mmCIF file of C-alpha atoms in Angstrom:
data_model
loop_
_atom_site.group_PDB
_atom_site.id
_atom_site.type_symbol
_atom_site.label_atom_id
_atom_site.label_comp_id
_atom_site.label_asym_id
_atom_site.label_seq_id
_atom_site.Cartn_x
_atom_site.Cartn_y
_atom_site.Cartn_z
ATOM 1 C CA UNK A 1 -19.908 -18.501 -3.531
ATOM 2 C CA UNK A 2 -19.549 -16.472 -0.341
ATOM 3 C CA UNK A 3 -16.344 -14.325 0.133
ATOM 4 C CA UNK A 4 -15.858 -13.381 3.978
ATOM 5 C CA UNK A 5 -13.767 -12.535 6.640
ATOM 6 C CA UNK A 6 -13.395 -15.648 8.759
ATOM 7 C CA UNK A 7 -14.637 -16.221 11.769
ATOM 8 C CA UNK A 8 -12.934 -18.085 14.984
ATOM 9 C CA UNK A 9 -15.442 -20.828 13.986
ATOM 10 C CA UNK A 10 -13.338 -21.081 10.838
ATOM 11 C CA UNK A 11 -9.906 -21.401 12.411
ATOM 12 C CA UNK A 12 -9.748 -25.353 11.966
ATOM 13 C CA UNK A 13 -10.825 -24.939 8.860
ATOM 14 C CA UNK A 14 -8.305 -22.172 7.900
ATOM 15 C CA UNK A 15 -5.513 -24.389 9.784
ATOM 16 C CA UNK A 16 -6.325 -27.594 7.733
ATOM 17 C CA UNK A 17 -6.107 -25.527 4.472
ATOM 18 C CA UNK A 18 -2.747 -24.056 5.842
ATOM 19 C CA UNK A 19 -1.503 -27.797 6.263
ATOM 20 C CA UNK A 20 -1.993 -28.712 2.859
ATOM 21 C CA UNK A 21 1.616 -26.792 2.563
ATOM 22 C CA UNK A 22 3.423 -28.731 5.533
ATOM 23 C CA UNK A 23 5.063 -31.416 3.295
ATOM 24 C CA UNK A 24 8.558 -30.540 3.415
ATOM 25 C CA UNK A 25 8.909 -31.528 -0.389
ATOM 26 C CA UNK A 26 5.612 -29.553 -1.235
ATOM 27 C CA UNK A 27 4.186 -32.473 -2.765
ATOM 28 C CA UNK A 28 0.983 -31.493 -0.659
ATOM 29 C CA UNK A 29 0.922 -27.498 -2.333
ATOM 30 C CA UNK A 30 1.395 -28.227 -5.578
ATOM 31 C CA UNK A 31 -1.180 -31.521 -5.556
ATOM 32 C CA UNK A 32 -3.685 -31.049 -7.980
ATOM 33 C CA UNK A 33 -7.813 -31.919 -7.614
ATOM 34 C CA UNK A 34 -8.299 -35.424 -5.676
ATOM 35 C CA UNK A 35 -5.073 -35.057 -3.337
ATOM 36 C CA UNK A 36 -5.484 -36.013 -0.179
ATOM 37 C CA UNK A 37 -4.951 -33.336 2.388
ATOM 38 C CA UNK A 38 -3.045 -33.760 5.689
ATOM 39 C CA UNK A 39 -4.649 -33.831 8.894
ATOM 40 C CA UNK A 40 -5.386 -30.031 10.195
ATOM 41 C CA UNK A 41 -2.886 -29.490 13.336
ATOM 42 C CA UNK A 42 -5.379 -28.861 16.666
ATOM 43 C CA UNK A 43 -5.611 -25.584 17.736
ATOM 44 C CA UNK A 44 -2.822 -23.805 19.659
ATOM 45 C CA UNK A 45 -3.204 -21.136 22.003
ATOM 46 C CA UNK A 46 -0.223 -19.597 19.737
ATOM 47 C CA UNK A 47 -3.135 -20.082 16.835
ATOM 48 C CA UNK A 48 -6.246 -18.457 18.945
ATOM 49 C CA UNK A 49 -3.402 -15.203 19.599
ATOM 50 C CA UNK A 50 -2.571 -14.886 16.007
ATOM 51 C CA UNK A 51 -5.839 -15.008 15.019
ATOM 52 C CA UNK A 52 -6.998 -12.604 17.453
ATOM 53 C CA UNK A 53 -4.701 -10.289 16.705
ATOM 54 C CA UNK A 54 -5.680 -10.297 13.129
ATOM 55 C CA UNK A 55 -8.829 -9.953 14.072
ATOM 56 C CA UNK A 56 -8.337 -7.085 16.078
ATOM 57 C CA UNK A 57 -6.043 -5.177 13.454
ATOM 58 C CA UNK A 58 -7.494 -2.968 11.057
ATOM 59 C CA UNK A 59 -4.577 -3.603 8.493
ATOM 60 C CA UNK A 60 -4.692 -7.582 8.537
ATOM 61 C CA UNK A 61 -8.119 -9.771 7.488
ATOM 62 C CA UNK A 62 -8.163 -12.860 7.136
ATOM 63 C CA UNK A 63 -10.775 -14.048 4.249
ATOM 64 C CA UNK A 64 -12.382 -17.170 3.310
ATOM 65 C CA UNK A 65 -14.134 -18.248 -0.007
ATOM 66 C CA UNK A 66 -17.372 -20.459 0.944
ATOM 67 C CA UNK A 67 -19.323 -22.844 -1.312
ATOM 68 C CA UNK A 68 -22.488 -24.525 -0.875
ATOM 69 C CA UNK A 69 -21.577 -23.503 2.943
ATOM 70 C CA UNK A 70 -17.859 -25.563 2.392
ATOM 71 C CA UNK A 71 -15.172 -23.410 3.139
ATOM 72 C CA UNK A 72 -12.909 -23.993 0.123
ATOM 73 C CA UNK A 73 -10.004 -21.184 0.179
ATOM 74 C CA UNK A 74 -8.259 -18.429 2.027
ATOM 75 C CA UNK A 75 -6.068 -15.551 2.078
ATOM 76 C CA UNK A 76 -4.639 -13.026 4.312
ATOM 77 C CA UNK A 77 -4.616 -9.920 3.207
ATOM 78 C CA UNK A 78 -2.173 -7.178 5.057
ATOM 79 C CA UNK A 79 -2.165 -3.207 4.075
ATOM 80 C CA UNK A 80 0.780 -1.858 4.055
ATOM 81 C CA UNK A 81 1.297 2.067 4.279
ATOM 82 C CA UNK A 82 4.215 3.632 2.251
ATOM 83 C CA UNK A 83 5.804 6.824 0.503
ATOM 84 C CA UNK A 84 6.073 4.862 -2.760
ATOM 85 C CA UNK A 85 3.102 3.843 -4.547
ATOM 86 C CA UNK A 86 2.220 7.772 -4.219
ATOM 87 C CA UNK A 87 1.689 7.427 -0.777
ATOM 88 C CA UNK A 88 -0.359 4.852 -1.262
ATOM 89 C CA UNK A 89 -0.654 1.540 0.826
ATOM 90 C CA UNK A 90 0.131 -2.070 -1.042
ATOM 91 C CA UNK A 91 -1.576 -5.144 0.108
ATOM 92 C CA UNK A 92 0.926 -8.213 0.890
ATOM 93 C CA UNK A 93 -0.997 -10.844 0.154
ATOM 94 C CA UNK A 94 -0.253 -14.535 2.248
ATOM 95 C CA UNK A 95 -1.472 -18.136 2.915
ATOM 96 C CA UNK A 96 -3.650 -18.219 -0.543
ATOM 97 C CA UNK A 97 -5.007 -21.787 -0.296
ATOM 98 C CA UNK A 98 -7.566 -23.595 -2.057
ATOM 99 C CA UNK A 99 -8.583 -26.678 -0.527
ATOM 100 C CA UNK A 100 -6.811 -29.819 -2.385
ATOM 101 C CA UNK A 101 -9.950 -31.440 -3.805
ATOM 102 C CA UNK A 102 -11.413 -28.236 -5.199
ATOM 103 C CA UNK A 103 -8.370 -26.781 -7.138
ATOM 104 C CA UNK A 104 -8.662 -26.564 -10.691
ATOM 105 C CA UNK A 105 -11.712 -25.281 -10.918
ATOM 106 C CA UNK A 106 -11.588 -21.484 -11.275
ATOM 107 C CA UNK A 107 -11.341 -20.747 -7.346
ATOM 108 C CA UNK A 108 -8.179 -19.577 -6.908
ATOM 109 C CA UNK A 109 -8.659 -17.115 -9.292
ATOM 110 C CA UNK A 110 -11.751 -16.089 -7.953
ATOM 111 C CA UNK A 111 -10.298 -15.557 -4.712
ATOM 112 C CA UNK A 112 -7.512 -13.565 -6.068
ATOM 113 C CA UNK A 113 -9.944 -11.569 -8.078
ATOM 114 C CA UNK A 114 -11.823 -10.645 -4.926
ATOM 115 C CA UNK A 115 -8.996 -10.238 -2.786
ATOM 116 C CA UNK A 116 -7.812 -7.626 -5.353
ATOM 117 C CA UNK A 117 -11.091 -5.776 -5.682
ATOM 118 C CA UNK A 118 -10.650 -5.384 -2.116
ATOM 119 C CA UNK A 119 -7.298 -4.141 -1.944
ATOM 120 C CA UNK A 120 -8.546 -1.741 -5.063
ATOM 121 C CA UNK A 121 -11.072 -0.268 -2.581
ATOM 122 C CA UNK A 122 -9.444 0.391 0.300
ATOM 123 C CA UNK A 123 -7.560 2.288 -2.011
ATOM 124 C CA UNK A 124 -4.070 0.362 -2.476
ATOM 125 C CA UNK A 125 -2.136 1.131 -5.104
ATOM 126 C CA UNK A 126 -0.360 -2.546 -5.319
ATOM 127 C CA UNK A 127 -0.575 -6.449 -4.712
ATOM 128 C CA UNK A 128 2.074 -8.235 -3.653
ATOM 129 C CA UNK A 129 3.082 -11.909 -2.783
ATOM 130 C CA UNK A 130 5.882 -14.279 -2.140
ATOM 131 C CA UNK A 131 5.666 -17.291 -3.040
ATOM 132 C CA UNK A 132 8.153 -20.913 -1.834
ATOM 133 C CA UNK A 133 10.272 -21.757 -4.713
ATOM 134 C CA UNK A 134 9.360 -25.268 -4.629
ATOM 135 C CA UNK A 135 5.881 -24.310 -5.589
ATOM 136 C CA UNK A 136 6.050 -23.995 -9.423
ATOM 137 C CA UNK A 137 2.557 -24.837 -9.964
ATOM 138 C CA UNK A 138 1.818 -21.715 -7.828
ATOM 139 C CA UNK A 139 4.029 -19.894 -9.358
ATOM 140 C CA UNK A 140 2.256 -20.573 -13.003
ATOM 141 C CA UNK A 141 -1.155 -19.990 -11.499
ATOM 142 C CA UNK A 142 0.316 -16.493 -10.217
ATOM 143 C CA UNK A 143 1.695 -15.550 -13.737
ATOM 144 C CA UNK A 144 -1.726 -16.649 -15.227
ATOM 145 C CA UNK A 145 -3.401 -13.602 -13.249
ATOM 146 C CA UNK A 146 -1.095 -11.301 -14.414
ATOM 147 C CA UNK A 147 1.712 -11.038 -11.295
ATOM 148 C CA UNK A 148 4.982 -10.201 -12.446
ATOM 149 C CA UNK A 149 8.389 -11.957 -10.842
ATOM 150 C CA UNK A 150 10.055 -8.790 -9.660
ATOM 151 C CA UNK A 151 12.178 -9.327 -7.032
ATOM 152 C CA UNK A 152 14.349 -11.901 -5.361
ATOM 153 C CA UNK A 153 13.149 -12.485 -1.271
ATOM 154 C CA UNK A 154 15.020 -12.899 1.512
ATOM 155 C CA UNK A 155 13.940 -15.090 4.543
ATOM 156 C CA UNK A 156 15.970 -14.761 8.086
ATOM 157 C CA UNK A 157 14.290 -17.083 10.641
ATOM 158 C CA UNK A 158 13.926 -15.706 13.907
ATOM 159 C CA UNK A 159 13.625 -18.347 16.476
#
């Protein structure tokens, strides 16, 4: 099991993961081991920017879980500086995903695990998340590690 930052090589991969939550009644993110994923949208020049720019920003990563050389999972992890916490940053943590076929098996909580030991050393003094309301499986699997539901968020789209 290889945890990494991914690598623009990955960005199909990350994008078909990131797909699995499309379904506008989140059948597809709360299917269980043997769903069948959607197809991974090609990628945009809006997707090479974004990832780019995480790339190039010392408070984003974007990480991958690898095994037997399958990528399996992702997160992205962004620090976030504060005067709460003690001054400390938190790490928001987004797009956890664990490929369809592969859930169930300890992963996503190995991810999590790692993605916290990371946020632990770079020093942050918090982990947080959002996650959609229609995904209660998610929501259980959060609870399981030990996140708390603390506060009620707020979504204004943009464009």
């Amino acid at each position: 099991m290889i945890f990494r930052t991914a690598t623009r090589q990955d960005l199909p991969a990350v994008l078909a993961l990131l797909a699995q939550d499309e379904d506008p009644a989140g059948a597809a993110a709360d299917a269980g081991a043997g769903a069948v994923p959607p197809p991974a949208p090609p990628v945009s020049e809006a997707h090479e920017r974004a990832f780019a720019a995480i790339a190039a920003d010392p408070r984003n990563e974007m990480l991958v879980l690898e095994v037997d050389g399958d990528l399996v999972g992702c997160l992205q992890l962004t620090y976030i500086p504060g005067l709460g916490q003690g001054g400390r940053e938190r790490a928001l943590v987004e797009a956890v995903r664990i490929r369809a076929d592969r859930r169930g098996g300890g992963l996503g909580a190995r991810l999590m695990e790692l993605a916290a030991d990371r946020a632990r050393e770079r020093g942050c003094g918090l982990m947080q998340l959002t996650s959609n309301k229609r995904r209660t499986a998610a929501h259980r699997f959060y609870e399981r590690l030990g996140y708390a539901r603390s506060h009620e968020g707020f979504k204004l789209p943009l464009a």
